[in-house]
Amino acid sequence: MPDLKALYNKYKSKGFEIVSVSIDEDQWKWKKASAQDSIPWYNIAECVDQSDSKNIRNFVIKSIPANYVLNNKGELMGRNMNLDSLKDMLKDKLNK
């Protein structure tokens, strides 16, 4: 989380945004963990049983964490990228 926060802080002024979609089932635990992590980006959750999760079905989640990288046109740029690959992509796309 600290490395992702640093990356977010470095590139947010250049158009980089993060949206966290949690599959936590317990709303209180999700809120507590979110507050402890001081997540600075959009952070949403359904807080339903995972077998009823629209997010799991719609995003075809097979394992967690999962991530999708979209450009500002909504086009998929990458999926399940590691932090180093994301850093390289942002450096290439946003340092112009």
mmCIF file of N, CA, C and O in Angstrom:
data_model
loop_
_atom_site.group_PDB
_atom_site.id
_atom_site.type_symbol
_atom_site.label_atom_id
_atom_site.label_comp_id
_atom_site.label_asym_id
_atom_site.label_seq_id
_atom_site.Cartn_x
_atom_site.Cartn_y
_atom_site.Cartn_z
ATOM 1 N N MET A 1 0.812 -1.202 0.000
ATOM 2 C CA MET A 1 0.000 0.000 0.000
ATOM 3 C C MET A 1 0.859 1.271 0.000
ATOM 4 O O MET A 1 0.533 2.199 -0.746
ATOM 5 N N PRO A 2 1.944 1.328 0.759
ATOM 6 C CA PRO A 2 2.750 2.557 0.740
ATOM 7 C C PRO A 2 3.304 2.888 -0.646
ATOM 8 O O PRO A 2 3.322 4.054 -1.049
ATOM 9 N N ASP A 3 3.750 1.869 -1.385
ATOM 10 C CA ASP A 3 4.287 2.123 -2.729
ATOM 11 C C ASP A 3 3.196 2.594 -3.687
ATOM 12 O O ASP A 3 3.420 3.467 -4.520
ATOM 13 N N LEU A 4 2.015 2.031 -3.564
ATOM 14 C CA LEU A 4 0.900 2.445 -4.422
ATOM 15 C C LEU A 4 0.473 3.877 -4.087
ATOM 16 O O LEU A 4 0.183 4.671 -4.985
ATOM 17 N N LYS A 5 0.482 4.215 -2.814
ATOM 18 C CA LYS A 5 0.172 5.591 -2.411
ATOM 19 C C LYS A 5 1.191 6.575 -2.976
ATOM 20 O O LYS A 5 0.828 7.654 -3.448
ATOM 21 N N ALA A 6 2.453 6.203 -2.933
ATOM 22 C CA ALA A 6 3.507 7.080 -3.474
ATOM 23 C C ALA A 6 3.320 7.277 -4.970
ATOM 24 O O ALA A 6 3.449 8.395 -5.485
ATOM 25 N N LEU A 7 2.989 6.219 -5.673
ATOM 26 C CA LEU A 7 2.748 6.295 -7.110
ATOM 27 C C LEU A 7 1.529 7.176 -7.396
ATOM 28 O O LEU A 7 1.546 8.012 -8.302
ATOM 29 N N TYR A 8 0.495 7.002 -6.613
ATOM 30 C CA TYR A 8 -0.717 7.821 -6.762
ATOM 31 C C TYR A 8 -0.387 9.297 -6.546
ATOM 32 O O TYR A 8 -0.779 10.152 -7.341
ATOM 33 N N ASN A 9 0.330 9.598 -5.491
ATOM 34 C CA ASN A 9 0.676 10.990 -5.197
ATOM 35 C C ASN A 9 1.552 11.598 -6.281
ATOM 36 O O ASN A 9 1.443 12.782 -6.589
ATOM 37 N N LYS A 10 2.417 10.797 -6.888
ATOM 38 C CA LYS A 10 3.304 11.290 -7.932
ATOM 39 C C LYS A 10 2.553 11.620 -9.216
ATOM 40 O O LYS A 10 2.863 12.611 -9.885
ATOM 41 N N TYR A 11 1.543 10.822 -9.558
ATOM 42 C CA TYR A 11 0.901 10.954 -10.861
ATOM 43 C C TYR A 11 -0.541 11.470 -10.850
ATOM 44 O O TYR A 11 -1.108 11.715 -11.914
ATOM 45 N N LYS A 12 -1.131 11.668 -9.687
ATOM 46 C CA LYS A 12 -2.536 12.097 -9.671
ATOM 47 C C LYS A 12 -2.739 13.450 -10.346
ATOM 48 O O LYS A 12 -3.753 13.667 -11.000
ATOM 49 N N SER A 13 -1.778 14.341 -10.259
ATOM 50 C CA SER A 13 -1.913 15.652 -10.895
ATOM 51 C C SER A 13 -1.774 15.561 -12.417
ATOM 52 O O SER A 13 -2.084 16.514 -13.129
ATOM 53 N N LYS A 14 -1.331 14.401 -12.900
ATOM 54 C CA LYS A 14 -1.181 14.200 -14.348
ATOM 55 C C LYS A 14 -2.315 13.353 -14.920
ATOM 56 O O LYS A 14 -2.228 12.874 -16.043
ATOM 57 N N GLY A 15 -3.357 13.140 -14.113
ATOM 58 C CA GLY A 15 -4.524 12.420 -14.601
ATOM 59 C C GLY A 15 -4.650 10.981 -14.137
ATOM 60 O O GLY A 15 -5.606 10.303 -14.490
ATOM 61 N N PHE A 16 -3.711 10.498 -13.337
ATOM 62 C CA PHE A 16 -3.794 9.132 -12.828
ATOM 63 C C PHE A 16 -4.796 9.079 -11.689
ATOM 64 O O PHE A 16 -4.763 9.899 -10.771
ATOM 65 N N GLU A 17 -5.702 8.128 -11.738
ATOM 66 C CA GLU A 17 -6.704 7.975 -10.689
ATOM 67 C C GLU A 17 -6.815 6.500 -10.345
ATOM 68 O O GLU A 17 -6.585 5.633 -11.190
ATOM 69 N N ILE A 18 -7.154 6.230 -9.110
ATOM 70 C CA ILE A 18 -7.375 4.863 -8.642
ATOM 71 C C ILE A 18 -8.789 4.784 -8.080
ATOM 72 O O ILE A 18 -9.258 5.709 -7.404
ATOM 73 N N VAL A 19 -9.442 3.686 -8.351
ATOM 74 C CA VAL A 19 -10.719 3.373 -7.727
ATOM 75 C C VAL A 19 -10.581 1.968 -7.151
ATOM 76 O O VAL A 19 -10.347 1.013 -7.894
ATOM 77 N N SER A 20 -10.691 1.848 -5.844
ATOM 78 C CA SER A 20 -10.645 0.538 -5.190
ATOM 79 C C SER A 20 -12.058 0.000 -5.103
ATOM 80 O O SER A 20 -12.969 0.721 -4.700
ATOM 81 N N VAL A 21 -12.221 -1.248 -5.486
ATOM 82 C CA VAL A 21 -13.512 -1.913 -5.366
ATOM 83 C C VAL A 21 -13.298 -3.119 -4.464
ATOM 84 O O VAL A 21 -12.668 -4.095 -4.858
ATOM 85 N N SER A 22 -13.802 -3.007 -3.263
ATOM 86 C CA SER A 22 -13.597 -4.051 -2.265
ATOM 87 C C SER A 22 -14.666 -5.127 -2.380
ATOM 88 O O SER A 22 -15.809 -4.851 -2.738
ATOM 89 N N ILE A 23 -14.288 -6.359 -2.049
ATOM 90 C CA ILE A 23 -15.277 -7.428 -1.986
ATOM 91 C C ILE A 23 -15.485 -7.878 -0.534
ATOM 92 O O ILE A 23 -15.960 -8.982 -0.277
ATOM 93 N N ASP A 24 -15.139 -6.986 0.398
ATOM 94 C CA ASP A 24 -15.401 -7.278 1.810
ATOM 95 C C ASP A 24 -16.892 -7.486 2.032
ATOM 96 O O ASP A 24 -17.720 -6.835 1.404
ATOM 97 N N GLU A 25 -17.205 -8.362 2.956
ATOM 98 C CA GLU A 25 -18.604 -8.639 3.262
ATOM 99 C C GLU A 25 -19.113 -7.828 4.455
ATOM 100 O O GLU A 25 -20.291 -7.526 4.541
ATOM 101 N N ASP A 26 -18.221 -7.480 5.352
ATOM 102 C CA ASP A 26 -18.601 -6.769 6.577
ATOM 103 C C ASP A 26 -18.285 -5.284 6.423
ATOM 104 O O ASP A 26 -17.119 -4.891 6.343
ATOM 105 N N GLN A 27 -19.318 -4.462 6.402
ATOM 106 C CA GLN A 27 -19.146 -3.029 6.174
ATOM 107 C C GLN A 27 -18.295 -2.374 7.263
ATOM 108 O O GLN A 27 -17.446 -1.532 6.975
ATOM 109 N N TRP A 28 -18.505 -2.758 8.510
ATOM 110 C CA TRP A 28 -17.740 -2.153 9.609
ATOM 111 C C TRP A 28 -16.256 -2.464 9.457
ATOM 112 O O TRP A 28 -15.409 -1.582 9.600
ATOM 113 N N LYS A 29 -15.911 -3.711 9.162
ATOM 114 C CA LYS A 29 -14.502 -4.097 8.995
ATOM 115 C C LYS A 29 -13.884 -3.380 7.794
ATOM 116 O O LYS A 29 -12.730 -2.963 7.847
ATOM 117 N N TRP A 30 -14.643 -3.245 6.703
ATOM 118 C CA TRP A 30 -14.150 -2.546 5.510
ATOM 119 C C TRP A 30 -13.861 -1.081 5.841
ATOM 120 O O TRP A 30 -12.802 -0.561 5.495
ATOM 121 N N LYS A 31 -14.796 -0.424 6.529
ATOM 122 C CA LYS A 31 -14.585 0.988 6.893
ATOM 123 C C LYS A 31 -13.384 1.149 7.815
ATOM 124 O O LYS A 31 -12.590 2.067 7.653
ATOM 125 N N LYS A 32 -13.249 0.244 8.774
ATOM 126 C CA LYS A 32 -12.131 0.312 9.716
ATOM 127 C C LYS A 32 -10.802 0.127 8.981
ATOM 128 O O LYS A 32 -9.858 0.900 9.185
ATOM 129 N N ALA A 33 -10.712 -0.876 8.113
ATOM 130 C CA ALA A 33 -9.473 -1.127 7.374
ATOM 131 C C ALA A 33 -9.152 0.032 6.430
ATOM 132 O O ALA A 33 -7.997 0.448 6.313
ATOM 133 N N SER A 34 -10.176 0.588 5.794
ATOM 134 C CA SER A 34 -9.975 1.735 4.896
ATOM 135 C C SER A 34 -9.438 2.935 5.656
ATOM 136 O O SER A 34 -8.547 3.640 5.179
ATOM 137 N N ALA A 35 -9.971 3.164 6.834
ATOM 138 C CA ALA A 35 -9.512 4.291 7.655
ATOM 139 C C ALA A 35 -8.076 4.056 8.137
ATOM 140 O O ALA A 35 -7.250 4.970 8.119
ATOM 141 N N GLN A 36 -7.767 2.834 8.545
ATOM 142 C CA GLN A 36 -6.414 2.510 9.007
ATOM 143 C C GLN A 36 -5.395 2.695 7.887
ATOM 144 O O GLN A 36 -4.283 3.144 8.120
ATOM 145 N N ASP A 37 -5.785 2.333 6.668
ATOM 146 C CA ASP A 37 -4.882 2.465 5.526
ATOM 147 C C ASP A 37 -4.844 3.890 4.979
ATOM 148 O O ASP A 37 -4.002 4.193 4.141
ATOM 149 N N SER A 38 -5.739 4.749 5.442
ATOM 150 C CA SER A 38 -5.828 6.134 4.957
ATOM 151 C C SER A 38 -5.796 6.188 3.433
ATOM 152 O O SER A 38 -4.964 6.861 2.826
ATOM 153 N N ILE A 39 -6.700 5.463 2.814
ATOM 154 C CA ILE A 39 -6.744 5.377 1.362
ATOM 155 C C ILE A 39 -7.183 6.734 0.796
ATOM 156 O O ILE A 39 -8.270 7.206 1.092
ATOM 157 N N PRO A 40 -6.328 7.356 -0.046
ATOM 158 C CA PRO A 40 -6.630 8.701 -0.539
ATOM 159 C C PRO A 40 -7.458 8.740 -1.828
ATOM 160 O O PRO A 40 -7.792 9.806 -2.301
ATOM 161 N N TRP A 41 -7.773 7.582 -2.395
ATOM 162 C CA TRP A 41 -8.530 7.544 -3.650
ATOM 163 C C TRP A 41 -9.922 6.996 -3.400
ATOM 164 O O TRP A 41 -10.274 6.626 -2.287
ATOM 165 N N TYR A 42 -10.724 6.951 -4.464
ATOM 166 C CA TYR A 42 -12.074 6.396 -4.358
ATOM 167 C C TYR A 42 -11.982 4.950 -3.894
ATOM 168 O O TYR A 42 -11.190 4.168 -4.418
ATOM 169 N N ASN A 43 -12.807 4.596 -2.918
ATOM 170 C CA ASN A 43 -12.766 3.272 -2.312
ATOM 171 C C ASN A 43 -14.206 2.854 -2.031
ATOM 172 O O ASN A 43 -14.852 3.426 -1.164
ATOM 173 N N ILE A 44 -14.700 1.915 -2.796
ATOM 174 C CA ILE A 44 -16.104 1.519 -2.672
ATOM 175 C C ILE A 44 -16.211 0.030 -2.363
ATOM 176 O O ILE A 44 -15.289 -0.737 -2.622
ATOM 177 N N ALA A 45 -17.365 -0.372 -1.827
ATOM 178 C CA ALA A 45 -17.606 -1.780 -1.521
ATOM 179 C C ALA A 45 -19.100 -2.057 -1.552
ATOM 180 O O ALA A 45 -19.905 -1.187 -1.227
ATOM 181 N N GLU A 46 -19.451 -3.257 -1.945
ATOM 182 C CA GLU A 46 -20.852 -3.689 -1.908
ATOM 183 C C GLU A 46 -21.247 -4.151 -0.509
ATOM 184 O O GLU A 46 -22.381 -3.989 -0.106
ATOM 185 N N CYS A 47 -20.297 -4.786 0.175
ATOM 186 C CA CYS A 47 -20.543 -5.367 1.498
ATOM 187 C C CYS A 47 -21.712 -6.352 1.466
ATOM 188 O O CYS A 47 -22.676 -6.236 2.220
ATOM 189 N N VAL A 48 -21.593 -7.305 0.553
ATOM 190 C CA VAL A 48 -22.563 -8.395 0.449
ATOM 191 C C VAL A 48 -21.786 -9.706 0.461
ATOM 192 O O VAL A 48 -20.570 -9.731 0.278
ATOM 193 N N ASP A 49 -22.504 -10.791 0.648
ATOM 194 C CA ASP A 49 -21.877 -12.102 0.557
ATOM 195 C C ASP A 49 -21.221 -12.226 -0.816
ATOM 196 O O ASP A 49 -21.805 -11.851 -1.828
ATOM 197 N N GLN A 50 -20.002 -12.750 -0.842
ATOM 198 C CA GLN A 50 -19.273 -12.807 -2.105
ATOM 199 C C GLN A 50 -20.004 -13.609 -3.179
ATOM 200 O O GLN A 50 -19.856 -13.338 -4.365
ATOM 201 N N SER A 51 -20.815 -14.553 -2.776
ATOM 202 C CA SER A 51 -21.571 -15.327 -3.767
ATOM 203 C C SER A 51 -22.640 -14.476 -4.445
ATOM 204 O O SER A 51 -23.137 -14.834 -5.515
ATOM 205 N N ASP A 52 -22.981 -13.332 -3.844
ATOM 206 C CA ASP A 52 -23.961 -12.411 -4.419
ATOM 207 C C ASP A 52 -23.320 -11.167 -5.021
ATOM 208 O O ASP A 52 -24.022 -10.250 -5.440
ATOM 209 N N SER A 53 -22.014 -11.118 -5.085
ATOM 210 C CA SER A 53 -21.311 -9.909 -5.498
ATOM 211 C C SER A 53 -21.399 -9.664 -7.004
ATOM 212 O O SER A 53 -20.915 -10.452 -7.819
ATOM 213 N N LYS A 54 -21.997 -8.534 -7.359
ATOM 214 C CA LYS A 54 -22.046 -8.124 -8.764
ATOM 215 C C LYS A 54 -20.643 -7.748 -9.244
ATOM 216 O O LYS A 54 -20.315 -7.960 -10.407
ATOM 217 N N ASN A 55 -19.835 -7.184 -8.350
ATOM 218 C CA ASN A 55 -18.475 -6.799 -8.740
ATOM 219 C C ASN A 55 -17.637 -8.020 -9.120
ATOM 220 O O ASN A 55 -16.901 -7.988 -10.100
ATOM 221 N N ILE A 56 -17.737 -9.087 -8.355
ATOM 222 C CA ILE A 56 -16.985 -10.298 -8.666
ATOM 223 C C ILE A 56 -17.422 -10.851 -10.017
ATOM 224 O O ILE A 56 -16.592 -11.218 -10.853
ATOM 225 N N ARG A 57 -18.724 -10.877 -10.260
ATOM 226 C CA ARG A 57 -19.225 -11.380 -11.543
ATOM 227 C C ARG A 57 -18.877 -10.441 -12.694
ATOM 228 O O ARG A 57 -18.362 -10.868 -13.724
ATOM 229 N N ASN A 58 -19.137 -9.146 -12.536
ATOM 230 C CA ASN A 58 -18.937 -8.195 -13.631
ATOM 231 C C ASN A 58 -17.474 -8.013 -14.012
ATOM 232 O O ASN A 58 -17.156 -7.804 -15.182
ATOM 233 N N PHE A 59 -16.576 -8.063 -13.022
ATOM 234 C CA PHE A 59 -15.154 -7.884 -13.305
ATOM 235 C C PHE A 59 -14.423 -9.215 -13.498
ATOM 236 O O PHE A 59 -13.214 -9.237 -13.676
ATOM 237 N N VAL A 60 -15.164 -10.323 -13.447
ATOM 238 C CA VAL A 60 -14.622 -11.664 -13.633
ATOM 239 C C VAL A 60 -13.405 -11.875 -12.723
ATOM 240 O O VAL A 60 -12.309 -12.195 -13.162
ATOM 241 N N ILE A 61 -13.618 -11.670 -11.438
ATOM 242 C CA ILE A 61 -12.562 -11.802 -10.449
ATOM 243 C C ILE A 61 -12.343 -13.279 -10.133
ATOM 244 O O ILE A 61 -13.253 -13.965 -9.696
ATOM 245 N N LYS A 62 -11.129 -13.731 -10.373
ATOM 246 C CA LYS A 62 -10.750 -15.122 -10.086
ATOM 247 C C LYS A 62 -9.854 -15.211 -8.867
ATOM 248 O O LYS A 62 -9.766 -16.254 -8.229
ATOM 249 N N SER A 63 -9.126 -14.126 -8.569
ATOM 250 C CA SER A 63 -8.261 -14.071 -7.395
ATOM 251 C C SER A 63 -8.129 -12.614 -6.977
ATOM 252 O O SER A 63 -8.421 -11.712 -7.760
ATOM 253 N N ILE A 64 -7.726 -12.415 -5.729
ATOM 254 C CA ILE A 64 -7.546 -11.050 -5.242
ATOM 255 C C ILE A 64 -6.127 -10.900 -4.721
ATOM 256 O O ILE A 64 -5.551 -11.863 -4.219
ATOM 257 N N PRO A 65 -5.559 -9.729 -4.837
ATOM 258 C CA PRO A 65 -6.157 -8.561 -5.465
ATOM 259 C C PRO A 65 -6.143 -8.688 -6.986
ATOM 260 O O PRO A 65 -5.331 -9.407 -7.559
ATOM 261 N N ALA A 66 -7.068 -8.014 -7.613
ATOM 262 C CA ALA A 66 -7.139 -7.933 -9.069
ATOM 263 C C ALA A 66 -7.097 -6.458 -9.436
ATOM 264 O O ALA A 66 -7.525 -5.609 -8.654
ATOM 265 N N ASN A 67 -6.554 -6.137 -10.595
ATOM 266 C CA ASN A 67 -6.544 -4.737 -11.006
ATOM 267 C C ASN A 67 -6.724 -4.622 -12.506
ATOM 268 O O ASN A 67 -6.401 -5.542 -13.262
ATOM 269 N N TYR A 68 -7.278 -3.500 -12.902
ATOM 270 C CA TYR A 68 -7.502 -3.160 -14.298
ATOM 271 C C TYR A 68 -6.981 -1.748 -14.504
ATOM 272 O O TYR A 68 -7.269 -0.862 -13.703
ATOM 273 N N VAL A 69 -6.241 -1.526 -15.560
ATOM 274 C CA VAL A 69 -5.716 -0.197 -15.859
ATOM 275 C C VAL A 69 -6.414 0.279 -17.121
ATOM 276 O O VAL A 69 -6.331 -0.355 -18.176
ATOM 277 N N LEU A 70 -7.129 1.407 -16.994
ATOM 278 C CA LEU A 70 -7.864 1.991 -18.111
ATOM 279 C C LEU A 70 -7.279 3.347 -18.449
ATOM 280 O O LEU A 70 -6.803 4.056 -17.573
ATOM 281 N N ASN A 71 -7.360 3.726 -19.703
ATOM 282 C CA ASN A 71 -6.956 5.084 -20.058
ATOM 283 C C ASN A 71 -8.154 6.019 -19.899
ATOM 284 O O ASN A 71 -9.241 5.585 -19.489
ATOM 285 N N ASN A 72 -7.982 7.295 -20.215
ATOM 286 C CA ASN A 72 -9.065 8.256 -19.999
ATOM 287 C C ASN A 72 -10.210 8.085 -20.990
ATOM 288 O O ASN A 72 -11.229 8.770 -20.884
ATOM 289 N N LYS A 73 -10.087 7.167 -21.926
ATOM 290 C CA LYS A 73 -11.174 6.845 -22.858
ATOM 291 C C LYS A 73 -11.919 5.588 -22.418
ATOM 292 O O LYS A 73 -12.832 5.133 -23.091
ATOM 293 N N GLY A 74 -11.480 5.004 -21.295
ATOM 294 C CA GLY A 74 -12.104 3.791 -20.788
ATOM 295 C C GLY A 74 -11.592 2.523 -21.455
ATOM 296 O O GLY A 74 -12.164 1.456 -21.273
ATOM 297 N N GLU A 75 -10.504 2.632 -22.198
ATOM 298 C CA GLU A 75 -9.931 1.474 -22.874
ATOM 299 C C GLU A 75 -8.981 0.735 -21.928
ATOM 300 O O GLU A 75 -8.203 1.353 -21.220
ATOM 301 N N LEU A 76 -9.045 -0.586 -21.957
ATOM 302 C CA LEU A 76 -8.201 -1.405 -21.094
ATOM 303 C C LEU A 76 -6.751 -1.331 -21.553
ATOM 304 O O LEU A 76 -6.433 -1.602 -22.711
ATOM 305 N N MET A 77 -5.869 -0.938 -20.641
ATOM 306 C CA MET A 77 -4.429 -0.827 -20.924
ATOM 307 C C MET A 77 -3.647 -1.994 -20.317
ATOM 308 O O MET A 77 -2.557 -2.306 -20.752
ATOM 309 N N GLY A 78 -4.198 -2.595 -19.277
ATOM 310 C CA GLY A 78 -3.526 -3.703 -18.618
ATOM 311 C C GLY A 78 -4.431 -4.324 -17.572
ATOM 312 O O GLY A 78 -5.400 -3.708 -17.137
ATOM 313 N N ARG A 79 -4.105 -5.539 -17.183
ATOM 314 C CA ARG A 79 -4.891 -6.242 -16.167
ATOM 315 C C ARG A 79 -3.940 -7.011 -15.265
ATOM 316 O O ARG A 79 -2.985 -7.630 -15.721
ATOM 317 N N ASN A 80 -4.212 -6.933 -13.968
ATOM 318 C CA ASN A 80 -3.420 -7.628 -12.951
ATOM 319 C C ASN A 80 -1.928 -7.334 -13.102
ATOM 320 O O ASN A 80 -1.084 -8.232 -13.097
ATOM 321 N N MET A 81 -1.637 -6.048 -13.220
ATOM 322 C CA MET A 81 -0.256 -5.586 -13.368
ATOM 323 C C MET A 81 0.430 -5.521 -12.013
ATOM 324 O O MET A 81 -0.185 -5.128 -11.027
ATOM 325 N N ASN A 82 1.701 -5.879 -12.000
ATOM 326 C CA ASN A 82 2.453 -5.702 -10.764
ATOM 327 C C ASN A 82 2.876 -4.229 -10.664
ATOM 328 O O ASN A 82 2.760 -3.467 -11.635
ATOM 329 N N LEU A 83 3.351 -3.841 -9.515
ATOM 330 C CA LEU A 83 3.665 -2.433 -9.260
ATOM 331 C C LEU A 83 4.754 -1.910 -10.195
ATOM 332 O O LEU A 83 4.655 -0.794 -10.701
ATOM 333 N N ASP A 84 5.773 -2.706 -10.460
ATOM 334 C CA ASP A 84 6.846 -2.256 -11.348
ATOM 335 C C ASP A 84 6.338 -2.007 -12.766
ATOM 336 O O ASP A 84 6.714 -1.032 -13.406
ATOM 337 N N SER A 85 5.481 -2.894 -13.267
ATOM 338 C CA SER A 85 4.914 -2.700 -14.606
ATOM 339 C C SER A 85 4.041 -1.461 -14.651
ATOM 340 O O SER A 85 4.060 -0.713 -15.633
ATOM 341 N N LEU A 86 3.277 -1.223 -13.584
ATOM 342 C CA LEU A 86 2.437 -0.030 -13.517
ATOM 343 C C LEU A 86 3.301 1.227 -13.492
ATOM 344 O O LEU A 86 3.022 2.202 -14.195
ATOM 345 N N LYS A 87 4.378 1.198 -12.707
ATOM 346 C CA LYS A 87 5.308 2.337 -12.661
ATOM 347 C C LYS A 87 5.861 2.643 -14.045
ATOM 348 O O LYS A 87 5.902 3.798 -14.467
ATOM 349 N N ASP A 88 6.300 1.609 -14.744
ATOM 350 C CA ASP A 88 6.855 1.787 -16.086
ATOM 351 C C ASP A 88 5.818 2.370 -17.040
ATOM 352 O O ASP A 88 6.121 3.275 -17.835
ATOM 353 N N MET A 89 4.590 1.860 -16.962
ATOM 354 C CA MET A 89 3.535 2.357 -17.849
ATOM 355 C C MET A 89 3.230 3.823 -17.570
ATOM 356 O O MET A 89 3.131 4.648 -18.501
ATOM 357 N N LEU A 90 3.118 4.181 -16.296
ATOM 358 C CA LEU A 90 2.819 5.572 -15.947
ATOM 359 C C LEU A 90 3.959 6.497 -16.356
ATOM 360 O O LEU A 90 3.721 7.607 -16.861
ATOM 361 N N LYS A 91 5.171 6.050 -16.130
ATOM 362 C CA LYS A 91 6.330 6.847 -16.510
ATOM 363 C C LYS A 91 6.324 7.115 -18.008
ATOM 364 O O LYS A 91 6.551 8.231 -18.461
ATOM 365 N N ASP A 92 6.022 6.076 -18.777
ATOM 366 C CA ASP A 92 5.993 6.204 -20.235
ATOM 367 C C ASP A 92 4.831 7.059 -20.712
ATOM 368 O O ASP A 92 4.996 7.927 -21.573
ATOM 369 N N LYS A 93 3.663 6.877 -20.154
ATOM 370 C CA LYS A 93 2.454 7.557 -20.644
ATOM 371 C C LYS A 93 2.270 8.963 -20.076
ATOM 372 O O LYS A 93 1.689 9.813 -20.735
ATOM 373 N N LEU A 94 2.713 9.200 -18.848
ATOM 374 C CA LEU A 94 2.391 10.475 -18.193
ATOM 375 C C LEU A 94 3.576 11.422 -18.030
ATOM 376 O O LEU A 94 3.392 12.551 -17.586
ATOM 377 N N ASN A 95 4.766 11.012 -18.349
ATOM 378 C CA ASN A 95 5.930 11.894 -18.241
ATOM 379 C C ASN A 95 6.289 12.482 -19.596
ATOM 380 O O ASN A 95 7.410 12.391 -20.052
ATOM 381 N N LYS A 96 5.332 13.106 -20.217
ATOM 382 C CA LYS A 96 5.580 13.694 -21.534
ATOM 383 C C LYS A 96 5.433 15.190 -21.485
ATOM 384 O O LYS A 96 4.843 15.768 -20.679
#
